[in-house]
XYZ file of C-alpha atoms in Angstrom:
682
model
C -92.835 -22.674 -71.786
C -95.497 -24.428 -73.010
C -96.283 -24.138 -77.050
C -99.768 -22.451 -76.326
C -97.701 -20.079 -73.837
C -95.221 -19.359 -76.306
C -98.293 -18.529 -79.044
C -99.898 -16.220 -76.366
C -97.403 -14.250 -75.220
C -95.862 -14.185 -79.132
C -99.200 -11.747 -79.930
C -99.017 -9.795 -76.638
C -95.594 -8.951 -77.417
C -96.821 -7.571 -80.768
C -99.634 -5.312 -78.517
C -98.919 -2.112 -80.832
C -99.574 -3.730 -83.648
C -102.750 -5.289 -81.826
C -103.682 -1.651 -80.658
C -103.399 -0.223 -84.864
C -105.956 -3.137 -85.606
C -108.224 -2.151 -83.602
C -108.612 0.995 -84.541
C -107.967 -0.149 -87.720
C -111.440 -2.312 -86.807
C -113.159 0.258 -85.054
C -113.317 2.398 -88.454
C -113.693 -1.060 -90.753
C -117.226 -1.287 -88.104
C -118.649 2.544 -89.395
C -120.485 1.207 -93.092
C -122.098 -2.167 -90.543
C -122.948 -0.291 -88.618
C -124.823 2.531 -90.456
C -125.922 1.051 -93.425
C -128.916 -0.045 -92.480
C -129.713 3.273 -90.931
C -128.986 5.124 -93.990
C -130.780 3.669 -96.124
C -134.075 4.428 -93.605
C -133.266 8.138 -93.093
C -132.884 8.123 -96.786
C -136.399 6.471 -97.308
C -138.066 7.943 -94.744
C -136.906 11.270 -95.216
C -135.615 11.592 -98.800
C -137.604 9.090 -101.650
C -140.839 8.338 -99.444
C -141.770 12.467 -99.142
C -140.933 13.129 -102.845
C -137.461 14.798 -101.838
C -134.750 12.609 -104.335
C -132.190 15.178 -103.179
C -132.150 14.204 -99.411
C -132.941 10.520 -100.318
C -129.187 10.534 -102.501
C -127.737 12.967 -99.713
C -128.147 10.106 -97.022
C -126.715 7.592 -99.805
C -123.953 9.727 -100.518
C -122.956 9.636 -96.944
C -123.680 6.086 -97.182
C -120.937 5.133 -99.611
C -118.919 8.143 -97.597
C -119.118 5.378 -94.927
C -117.937 2.326 -97.156
C -115.167 4.807 -97.638
C -113.985 5.047 -94.321
C -114.178 0.717 -93.658
C -112.476 -0.184 -96.965
C -109.872 2.580 -95.170
C -110.035 0.360 -91.866
C -109.902 -2.795 -94.032
C -106.701 -1.982 -96.470
C -105.034 -0.365 -92.711
C -105.493 -3.959 -91.284
C -103.832 -5.889 -94.324
C -100.881 -2.458 -93.899
C -100.085 -4.404 -90.229
C -100.844 -7.354 -90.002
C -97.488 -8.704 -90.876
C -95.764 -6.810 -88.275
C -98.136 -9.008 -85.998
C -97.908 -12.478 -87.004
C -94.454 -13.016 -89.214
C -92.713 -12.936 -85.668
C -95.091 -15.445 -83.984
C -94.047 -17.441 -87.428
C -90.178 -17.129 -85.881
C -91.202 -18.415 -82.633
C -92.925 -20.928 -83.572
C -89.865 -22.237 -86.003
C -87.057 -21.658 -83.130
C -89.525 -23.833 -80.988
C -90.004 -26.927 -83.740
C -86.115 -26.434 -84.134
C -85.249 -26.745 -81.114
C -87.900 -29.803 -80.124
C -86.207 -31.803 -83.923
C -82.491 -30.749 -82.316
C -83.458 -32.325 -78.588
C -85.405 -35.442 -79.923
C -84.102 -38.528 -78.022
C -84.962 -40.438 -81.220
C -83.588 -38.661 -83.970
C -84.136 -40.577 -87.878
C -80.990 -42.200 -88.616
C -78.790 -41.396 -91.593
C -81.528 -39.780 -93.125
C -83.482 -35.876 -93.096
C -86.276 -35.389 -90.203
C -88.677 -35.065 -93.520
C -91.678 -35.224 -89.963
C -89.931 -31.789 -88.348
C -89.312 -30.449 -92.365
C -93.521 -30.664 -92.497
C -94.003 -29.928 -89.465
C -91.978 -25.956 -90.013
C -92.868 -26.080 -93.834
C -96.824 -27.263 -92.991
C -98.167 -26.773 -89.295
C -96.281 -23.627 -88.255
C -97.546 -21.847 -92.221
C -101.272 -23.619 -91.267
C -101.132 -21.609 -87.210
C -99.357 -18.483 -89.058
C -102.066 -18.397 -91.730
C -105.071 -18.901 -89.461
C -104.017 -16.669 -86.954
C -103.558 -13.963 -89.876
C -107.304 -14.894 -91.081
C -108.274 -14.741 -87.322
C -107.182 -10.888 -87.288
C -108.912 -9.858 -90.549
C -111.822 -12.309 -91.160
C -112.793 -13.739 -87.588
C -112.229 -10.267 -86.021
C -113.821 -8.412 -88.774
C -117.039 -10.814 -88.671
C -117.036 -10.062 -85.316
C -117.199 -6.662 -85.369
C -119.516 -6.445 -88.540
C -121.466 -9.161 -87.116
C -121.480 -6.561 -83.957
C -122.333 -3.713 -85.464
C -125.519 -5.113 -87.556
C -127.293 -6.258 -84.432
C -127.010 -3.291 -82.611
C -128.051 -1.182 -85.851
C -131.051 -3.771 -86.579
C -131.647 -2.876 -83.079
C -131.985 0.721 -83.291
C -134.079 0.557 -86.576
C -136.213 -2.217 -86.515
C -136.354 -3.728 -82.623
C -139.276 -5.686 -82.942
C -137.527 -8.095 -85.262
C -134.997 -8.752 -83.117
C -136.206 -12.002 -81.524
C -137.252 -13.989 -84.862
C -134.223 -13.387 -86.492
C -132.463 -14.465 -83.302
C -133.679 -17.228 -82.415
C -132.693 -18.882 -85.921
C -129.583 -17.448 -85.268
C -128.432 -18.960 -82.099
C -129.793 -22.349 -82.709
C -127.977 -23.065 -86.022
C -124.905 -21.811 -83.768
C -125.205 -24.071 -80.931
C -125.478 -27.507 -84.013
C -122.269 -25.744 -85.205
C -120.434 -25.694 -81.945
C -122.120 -29.819 -81.414
C -120.030 -30.600 -84.962
C -117.006 -28.980 -83.822
C -115.326 -31.864 -81.701
C -116.277 -34.700 -84.916
C -114.297 -32.168 -87.256
C -111.025 -31.360 -85.137
C -110.918 -35.004 -84.431
C -110.615 -35.347 -88.379
C -108.686 -32.386 -89.322
C -105.976 -33.500 -87.031
C -106.274 -37.492 -88.732
C -105.608 -35.204 -91.824
C -102.119 -33.435 -89.969
C -100.868 -36.866 -89.367
C -101.934 -38.606 -92.584
C -99.630 -35.071 -93.764
C -96.793 -35.505 -91.660
C -96.831 -39.574 -92.669
C -96.522 -39.256 -96.332
C -93.681 -36.599 -95.525
C -91.805 -38.948 -94.120
C -92.407 -42.043 -96.067
C -91.125 -39.531 -99.392
C -88.774 -38.216 -97.676
C -87.394 -41.937 -96.641
C -88.269 -43.062 -100.137
C -86.155 -40.293 -102.004
C -83.366 -40.424 -99.267
C -83.189 -44.246 -99.825
C -83.510 -43.742 -104.024
C -80.055 -45.344 -105.137
C -80.272 -48.197 -102.618
C -84.298 -48.828 -103.729
C -83.249 -49.394 -107.220
C -80.390 -51.254 -106.533
C -82.250 -53.820 -105.119
C -84.577 -53.827 -107.296
C -87.389 -52.891 -104.238
C -89.369 -50.009 -106.594
C -92.672 -51.685 -106.273
C -92.325 -52.056 -102.426
C -91.719 -48.086 -101.591
C -94.035 -47.175 -104.887
C -96.600 -49.694 -102.543
C -95.616 -47.366 -99.667
C -96.191 -43.863 -101.153
C -99.529 -45.226 -102.648
C -100.702 -46.265 -99.194
C -99.333 -42.921 -97.606
C -101.302 -41.170 -100.107
C -104.582 -42.780 -100.023
C -104.832 -42.241 -96.621
C -103.768 -38.444 -96.736
C -106.885 -38.574 -99.513
C -109.454 -40.314 -97.529
C -108.435 -37.928 -94.384
C -109.407 -35.256 -96.849
C -112.250 -35.987 -97.989
C -114.045 -36.985 -94.238
C -112.643 -33.109 -93.407
C -114.375 -31.997 -96.886
C -117.962 -34.214 -95.484
C -117.588 -32.244 -92.384
C -117.110 -29.366 -93.437
C -120.150 -29.502 -96.185
C -122.302 -30.044 -93.220
C -121.166 -27.348 -90.843
C -121.445 -24.736 -94.478
C -124.814 -26.361 -94.434
C -125.972 -25.553 -90.824
C -124.322 -22.265 -91.041
C -126.023 -21.268 -94.340
C -129.915 -22.302 -92.772
C -128.778 -19.986 -89.777
C -128.379 -17.198 -91.758
C -131.211 -18.012 -94.667
C -134.376 -18.396 -92.304
C -133.553 -15.157 -90.643
C -133.636 -12.975 -94.038
C -137.014 -15.263 -94.359
C -138.575 -14.511 -91.352
C -138.269 -10.826 -92.180
C -139.696 -10.844 -95.413
C -142.425 -12.186 -93.701
C -143.197 -10.273 -90.500
C -142.344 -6.655 -91.878
C -145.412 -5.999 -93.862
C -147.702 -7.170 -91.205
C -145.613 -4.771 -88.899
C -145.467 -1.631 -91.383
C -150.039 -2.789 -91.802
C -149.608 -2.034 -87.916
C -147.337 0.723 -87.581
C -145.062 -0.619 -85.705
C -142.225 0.137 -88.823
C -142.495 2.274 -91.396
C -141.293 1.517 -94.752
C -137.972 2.444 -94.592
C -136.841 0.495 -91.745
C -138.053 -2.607 -93.040
C -135.842 -1.440 -95.759
C -133.519 -1.103 -93.236
C -133.450 -3.817 -91.478
C -133.423 -5.918 -94.717
C -130.198 -4.450 -95.545
C -128.932 -5.640 -92.052
C -129.567 -8.989 -92.137
C -128.851 -9.267 -96.235
C -126.350 -7.113 -96.876
C -124.363 -7.368 -93.651
C -125.303 -9.799 -90.744
C -126.112 -13.274 -93.427
C -122.578 -12.809 -95.277
C -120.675 -12.124 -92.165
C -122.673 -15.096 -90.542
C -121.433 -17.039 -93.281
C -118.121 -15.808 -92.955
C -117.666 -16.116 -88.600
C -119.131 -19.871 -89.143
C -116.420 -20.508 -92.049
C -113.236 -19.024 -90.440
C -114.078 -20.720 -86.754
C -115.128 -23.728 -88.592
C -111.697 -24.455 -90.996
C -109.491 -21.532 -89.641
C -109.498 -21.745 -85.905
C -109.764 -25.916 -86.435
C -106.613 -26.210 -88.289
C -104.969 -23.347 -85.976
C -106.079 -25.429 -82.211
C -105.036 -29.035 -84.572
C -102.125 -27.347 -85.541
C -101.054 -25.921 -82.131
C -101.185 -29.329 -80.775
C -99.614 -31.244 -83.036
C -96.874 -29.156 -82.661
C -96.734 -28.925 -78.802
C -96.509 -32.776 -79.128
C -92.929 -32.795 -80.541
C -91.953 -28.883 -79.598
C -92.354 -28.844 -75.857
C -89.464 -29.707 -74.600
C -89.837 -31.230 -70.761
C -88.433 -28.591 -68.052
C -85.056 -29.711 -67.693
C -82.757 -28.024 -64.723
C -79.435 -27.515 -65.727
C -76.411 -28.515 -63.889
C -74.344 -26.619 -61.712
C -71.078 -28.394 -60.759
C -68.193 -27.392 -62.521
C -65.375 -29.947 -63.396
C -62.056 -30.171 -62.016
C -60.028 -30.577 -65.352
C -61.405 -32.704 -68.679
C -60.177 -36.411 -67.331
C -63.095 -38.582 -67.996
C -64.217 -42.063 -66.327
C -66.639 -44.319 -67.306
C -68.571 -46.983 -65.003
C -71.356 -48.945 -65.407
C -72.228 -47.439 -68.667
C -75.390 -49.267 -70.192
C -77.890 -47.733 -73.023
C -80.609 -49.605 -75.151
C -82.531 -47.705 -77.326
C -86.177 -48.178 -75.312
C -86.735 -50.344 -72.053
C -86.900 -53.477 -73.323
C -84.466 -53.555 -75.946
C -81.280 -55.379 -76.369
C -78.472 -52.711 -75.075
C -76.071 -51.510 -77.939
C -73.913 -50.406 -74.682
C -73.468 -52.641 -71.651
C -71.608 -52.353 -68.157
C -68.729 -50.347 -70.064
C -66.257 -48.952 -67.542
C -63.415 -46.979 -69.202
C -60.632 -44.176 -68.035
C -59.448 -41.868 -70.249
C -56.484 -39.071 -69.538
C -55.762 -35.611 -70.804
C -53.691 -36.213 -73.662
C -54.688 -39.584 -74.248
C -56.187 -40.822 -77.440
C -58.977 -43.422 -77.926
C -59.922 -45.413 -81.517
C -63.079 -47.006 -80.925
C -63.944 -50.311 -83.410
C -66.572 -52.476 -83.926
C -69.186 -53.416 -86.911
C -71.627 -51.439 -88.331
C -74.925 -50.213 -86.298
C -73.186 -52.138 -82.958
C -73.457 -48.834 -81.019
C -69.878 -46.824 -81.603
C -72.074 -43.124 -82.181
C -74.543 -44.204 -79.334
C -71.282 -44.227 -76.911
C -70.454 -40.830 -78.450
C -73.897 -39.410 -77.778
C -73.163 -40.708 -74.389
C -70.064 -39.593 -73.558
C -71.360 -36.261 -74.512
C -74.367 -36.335 -72.255
C -76.606 -35.357 -75.242
C -77.549 -39.398 -74.178
C -79.168 -40.157 -70.727
C -78.013 -44.006 -70.058
C -80.419 -46.603 -68.141
C -77.317 -47.636 -65.932
C -73.878 -46.401 -65.294
C -72.371 -42.712 -65.563
C -69.584 -40.718 -67.832
C -68.346 -38.618 -65.135
C -65.620 -35.592 -66.679
C -63.271 -33.357 -64.331
C -64.872 -35.308 -61.475
C -68.560 -34.761 -61.359
C -71.084 -36.309 -64.413
C -71.289 -34.917 -67.371
C -75.055 -34.216 -67.509
C -74.528 -32.304 -63.740
C -71.795 -29.937 -65.692
C -74.411 -26.738 -67.215
C -74.946 -26.937 -70.598
C -72.953 -23.431 -71.602
C -69.516 -24.555 -69.990
C -70.156 -28.292 -71.242
C -70.527 -27.008 -74.883
C -67.537 -24.937 -74.714
C -65.127 -28.310 -73.026
C -66.969 -31.054 -74.739
C -67.138 -31.543 -78.960
C -68.289 -33.980 -80.938
C -67.799 -33.885 -85.327
C -70.286 -36.077 -86.758
C -69.716 -38.166 -90.096
C -72.538 -35.433 -91.209
C -70.706 -32.446 -91.596
C -72.351 -28.835 -90.999
C -71.713 -25.671 -93.554
C -73.705 -22.536 -92.902
C -74.515 -20.243 -95.280
C -71.932 -16.902 -94.619
C -67.644 -16.959 -94.602
C -65.812 -19.006 -94.607
C -64.480 -17.091 -91.233
C -68.126 -17.671 -89.910
C -67.951 -21.513 -90.299
C -64.262 -22.018 -89.004
C -64.979 -19.473 -85.950
C -68.234 -20.434 -85.087
C -67.185 -21.872 -81.461
C -64.230 -19.484 -81.160
C -65.928 -15.852 -82.163
C -63.113 -14.002 -80.298
C -59.910 -15.594 -82.353
C -58.547 -13.805 -84.660
C -57.916 -14.324 -88.278
C -54.072 -15.877 -87.669
C -55.671 -18.172 -84.807
C -58.114 -19.394 -87.601
C -55.974 -20.428 -90.161
C -53.584 -21.534 -88.123
C -56.679 -23.890 -87.418
C -57.255 -24.539 -90.927
C -53.244 -25.525 -92.206
C -53.226 -27.097 -89.005
C -56.121 -30.115 -90.017
C -54.787 -29.873 -93.515
C -57.351 -27.862 -95.065
C -54.900 -24.728 -96.249
C -55.350 -25.696 -99.643
C -58.674 -25.235 -99.022
C -58.363 -22.161 -98.113
C -56.711 -20.596 -101.226
C -58.995 -21.993 -103.223
C -61.819 -20.577 -101.681
C -59.993 -17.606 -101.295
C -59.496 -16.989 -97.764
C -61.609 -16.425 -94.531
C -63.591 -14.045 -96.074
C -65.363 -16.022 -99.071
C -68.702 -16.587 -99.160
C -69.992 -20.402 -98.923
C -73.877 -20.913 -100.132
C -76.770 -21.814 -98.808
C -76.133 -25.950 -98.184
C -72.584 -26.304 -98.375
C -72.799 -25.117 -102.146
C -69.503 -25.390 -104.279
C -67.181 -27.074 -101.358
C -67.561 -31.345 -101.869
C -68.761 -33.522 -98.779
C -64.794 -34.233 -97.678
C -64.136 -30.217 -97.902
C -67.350 -29.812 -95.623
C -65.613 -32.610 -93.198
C -61.914 -30.579 -93.369
C -63.911 -27.520 -93.023
C -66.031 -28.983 -89.494
C -62.588 -29.863 -88.583
C -61.074 -26.655 -88.513
C -63.915 -25.228 -86.419
C -63.591 -27.586 -83.461
C -59.818 -27.436 -83.856
C -59.681 -23.489 -83.387
C -62.348 -23.773 -79.958
C -61.433 -24.497 -76.467
C -62.798 -27.874 -76.424
C -60.732 -29.967 -74.368
C -62.656 -33.024 -75.199
C -63.263 -34.351 -77.957
C -64.758 -36.775 -80.088
C -64.309 -37.269 -83.981
C -67.532 -39.502 -84.849
C -66.760 -41.103 -88.638
C -65.612 -37.099 -89.073
C -63.118 -37.761 -91.978
C -65.165 -40.507 -93.827
C -64.936 -39.013 -96.868
C -60.825 -37.965 -96.686
C -58.014 -40.106 -98.440
C -56.567 -42.029 -95.949
C -53.224 -39.320 -95.935
C -55.693 -36.185 -94.804
C -57.336 -38.280 -92.411
C -53.840 -39.237 -90.770
C -53.381 -35.942 -90.533
C -56.172 -34.613 -88.878
C -55.806 -37.109 -86.571
C -52.660 -36.557 -85.540
C -53.566 -32.671 -85.682
C -56.503 -32.967 -82.639
C -53.810 -36.112 -81.055
C -51.004 -32.931 -80.625
C -53.497 -30.142 -79.618
C -54.103 -32.109 -75.969
C -57.150 -32.754 -74.237
C -58.754 -36.305 -74.998
C -59.285 -37.697 -78.116
C -61.509 -40.074 -78.910
C -61.791 -41.640 -82.504
C -64.883 -43.395 -83.771
C -62.886 -45.268 -86.098
C -63.935 -44.933 -89.847
C -60.711 -47.026 -90.840
C -58.678 -49.353 -88.680
C -55.452 -47.266 -89.480
C -56.998 -44.972 -86.837
C -56.938 -47.744 -84.642
C -52.919 -47.883 -85.466
C -52.699 -44.342 -84.272
C -54.094 -44.223 -81.049
C -53.144 -44.862 -77.442
C -55.518 -48.164 -77.271
C -58.575 -49.299 -79.007
C -61.750 -49.967 -77.635
C -63.440 -53.135 -79.547
C -67.502 -52.862 -79.114
C -68.958 -55.935 -80.482
C -72.248 -56.342 -78.637
C -71.816 -57.821 -75.242
C -68.511 -57.822 -75.306
C -65.593 -55.380 -75.808
C -62.489 -54.931 -75.408
C -60.002 -52.724 -74.101
C -55.904 -52.490 -74.533
C -53.095 -51.556 -77.375
C -52.848 -52.900 -80.609
C -50.611 -54.963 -80.637
C -52.370 -56.746 -77.277
C -55.759 -56.667 -78.726
C -54.476 -58.567 -81.826
C -53.622 -61.824 -79.587
C -56.616 -61.537 -77.203
C -59.507 -60.036 -78.817
C -60.752 -62.418 -81.731
C -63.207 -59.625 -83.262
C -60.520 -57.457 -83.577
C -57.749 -59.765 -85.335
C -61.045 -60.488 -87.697
C -61.610 -57.479 -88.498
C -57.900 -56.272 -89.274
C -58.198 -59.452 -91.136
C -60.911 -58.955 -93.264
C -59.001 -55.215 -94.008
C -55.746 -56.543 -94.576
C -56.107 -60.074 -96.631
C -55.767 -59.564 -100.162
C -57.545 -61.253 -102.376
C -55.365 -63.771 -104.359
C -55.461 -64.237 -108.207
C -55.516 -60.565 -108.826
C -51.996 -58.079 -109.622
C -51.975 -55.153 -107.552
C -52.613 -51.416 -108.655
C -52.963 -48.206 -107.290
C -55.701 -46.489 -106.734
C -56.345 -42.782 -106.439
C -57.880 -41.639 -102.936
C -61.074 -41.105 -102.276
C -62.742 -37.010 -101.881
C -59.506 -35.995 -102.141
C -61.078 -32.756 -100.356
C -57.983 -30.279 -99.864
C -55.264 -33.433 -99.617
C -52.381 -33.423 -101.436
C -50.539 -36.236 -101.849
C -47.238 -37.055 -100.589
C -45.629 -39.496 -102.982
C -46.403 -40.229 -106.733
C -45.579 -44.198 -107.052
C -42.121 -45.922 -107.518
C -40.387 -48.351 -104.578
C -39.618 -45.362 -101.888
C -37.472 -46.524 -98.720
C -40.172 -48.738 -95.594
C -40.925 -46.754 -92.617
C -40.550 -43.418 -94.433
C -44.743 -43.023 -94.616
C -43.954 -43.295 -99.298
C -46.900 -43.949 -101.255
C -47.704 -46.493 -103.780
C -49.529 -46.117 -106.938
C -50.130 -42.262 -105.819
C -52.267 -43.282 -103.126
C -50.612 -42.212 -99.555
C -49.546 -44.961 -96.777
C -49.465 -43.677 -93.410
C -46.718 -42.706 -91.115
C -45.041 -45.928 -91.985
C -44.846 -47.700 -94.771
C -46.563 -49.290 -98.403
C -46.575 -52.408 -99.871
C -44.979 -52.774 -102.867
C -43.733 -55.337 -105.708
C -40.304 -55.805 -104.505
C -40.319 -53.705 -101.707
C -36.996 -53.281 -99.699
C -36.765 -54.674 -96.108
C -35.977 -52.717 -93.511
C -35.551 -53.314 -89.747
C -38.258 -53.463 -87.223
C -40.701 -55.266 -85.052
C -42.367 -58.914 -85.988
C -46.208 -58.814 -86.619
C -48.755 -60.813 -84.501
C -52.018 -62.831 -85.660
C -51.291 -61.530 -89.619
C -51.245 -57.840 -89.093
C -48.809 -55.312 -88.642
C -47.512 -54.335 -85.163
C -46.267 -51.120 -87.352
C -48.013 -47.282 -87.203
C -50.274 -46.629 -90.259
C -48.753 -49.374 -92.749
C -50.697 -49.260 -96.069
C -51.571 -52.259 -98.454
C -51.196 -51.825 -102.358
C -54.383 -50.193 -103.943
C -56.432 -48.903 -101.804
C -56.736 -45.973 -100.345
C -59.049 -47.213 -97.126
C -56.430 -50.171 -96.634
C -53.730 -48.721 -94.682
C -54.735 -51.000 -91.720
C -51.130 -52.849 -92.336
C -50.236 -56.517 -94.005
C -51.743 -59.176 -93.563
C -49.815 -62.947 -93.968
C -47.510 -63.645 -96.791
C -47.269 -59.494 -97.469
C -44.581 -57.109 -96.209
C -45.254 -55.458 -92.793
C -44.489 -51.590 -91.952
C -41.181 -51.161 -90.821
C -39.232 -54.283 -92.279
C -41.309 -56.882 -90.328
C -42.537 -59.448 -92.871
C -44.386 -63.060 -92.446
C -42.069 -64.141 -95.149
C -38.695 -64.848 -96.060
C -36.534 -63.957 -92.870
C -35.112 -60.267 -93.479
C -33.531 -58.390 -91.089
C -34.238 -57.934 -87.458
C -37.749 -59.757 -88.628
C -39.794 -62.391 -88.470
C -39.906 -65.465 -90.086
C -43.077 -67.114 -91.140
C -44.946 -68.453 -94.375
C -44.004 -68.179 -97.910
C -45.275 -64.465 -99.580
C -48.015 -64.291 -101.399
C -47.800 -62.013 -104.654
C -49.180 -58.233 -104.463
C -52.717 -58.130 -105.281
C -55.693 -56.027 -104.416
C -57.410 -56.017 -101.229
C -61.063 -57.131 -100.265
C -61.153 -53.640 -99.149
C -59.744 -51.784 -101.867
C -62.583 -53.667 -103.960
C -65.932 -52.849 -101.597
C -64.755 -49.136 -101.259
């Protein structure tokens, strides 16, 4: 449905309130119609014939008519909210839907333009509609009533009065296109200012760190100047419009004053009729005409411009829903290619991939290489430029949206927590799940301690996740999807605010849950836990097991080397886990046996051994290319470095590249323990 059709249908849906407004309009127009006539009667049948009581009686009726009109106006305001507020709700829904379906949303920052559309343009439509219902409607009723009354009282003045009114209205209409263009320019300038300010505020720490305050300030100055210039142009057009309308309302009054004496002298008008005509023109028609023009020149224009702007961003193309039903949840990717623009370099190029139920895939690669874009393609949120993604034997975008939302779940890095109870958040995708099932989901992903701290499933969470940390919000998002019926789950750095042991627990929980699991890795330890690893590196991709990729993928080996190689010359120190959102340390330090999932200095290791100054050496497999072949080894002092040991450090399950060990490989002399680069960065 188009936005304008939505606008009119939302208003039509409030027909009862509209009927009440019509009745109120009739009451509001009573004094405008009878004002001049009652003044004429009070003069001709009262004061002019020496009967002041009769004259006062007619004026008393005038006062009663005014009271009746005031009552009608009061009823208009009383009914206004019942008509306008449902319209506002419908527009906000349309704008939010448009923002959510935007194919190129802002990356890793708030959509300030979308916020501006909701807080400014929607409010403009709401206020303009209310203004039309109150002012323009009232002005039209008043003007029509005044003209009708003027015809009955002084018909000889109708033609001279109508000519300047019609001329001024024609000139006014000719000025409207220019005013509309300038009003639209002002609306776009408002959005640009909001977007610039939002980007600067969101990146304030980076701006200060880079010393880029002058550049950011200059961008804001330019945006504000552009907005001010647009506002000045609108003000000038509005002033010209007001001048034209003022002349249209003032000239008829001058003509009436000039012609009335001659008409009275010739007996074509009585003194009371002349006075009544002036009352219609001066106290009713002239203010009504000014108000009508002002409303049309500001309110109507703002309404049309705001509706047009909202339509550009909120109206969605008509997309037919799919009808295919997948047979299973196996995923097949063939020749998948996607780029952000027709001429842009593809971030995903010719990708082939097969995933079976029960398989766990980790996706690694440099930042910005297209891993999150791949997640959008796999879920069907993005349309590939070439190739296809097949879910259960049918293209994923051919699956009905409702069914696809049940089968496929994506957890982004930005965890969404909604105001309400913990039950509302965890059970969002499992409305029929019991409390025991929801609690089991919470415990499975490692959020049991968080649930107890908050006070159970009935605990309230404030707006914007008030009272919980970023890591705790991620735990709730993980539990929400774990409790759902989704059989194809993608974790897009969904554990970035958790410590390594909490991250490992959550990933293992989803791997044991069944279905297809794709983890876009925040730490390279996720690759050690996966069945297979997809390495994205621009034009080249590599797919295989960890040990195979170390030997044949230079990029994967470099990534592992960068995360695992210590920086020489600094002693090893323990490190606290990052953002321990509901996680529980697995140990307290010391030199635990290798291969037992122990911790060093309070930093948990991932399902393997932790390196110490003199770690015990057990039996196990050898390492290749300086990286561990085991699962989840952690380097000393660095919660983010749980990807294994580099050359010269002990390897998981007893493997080492130093002196000979029990059933291990031999290599170079071990280096002294030190702090890893990754720990220094984090």
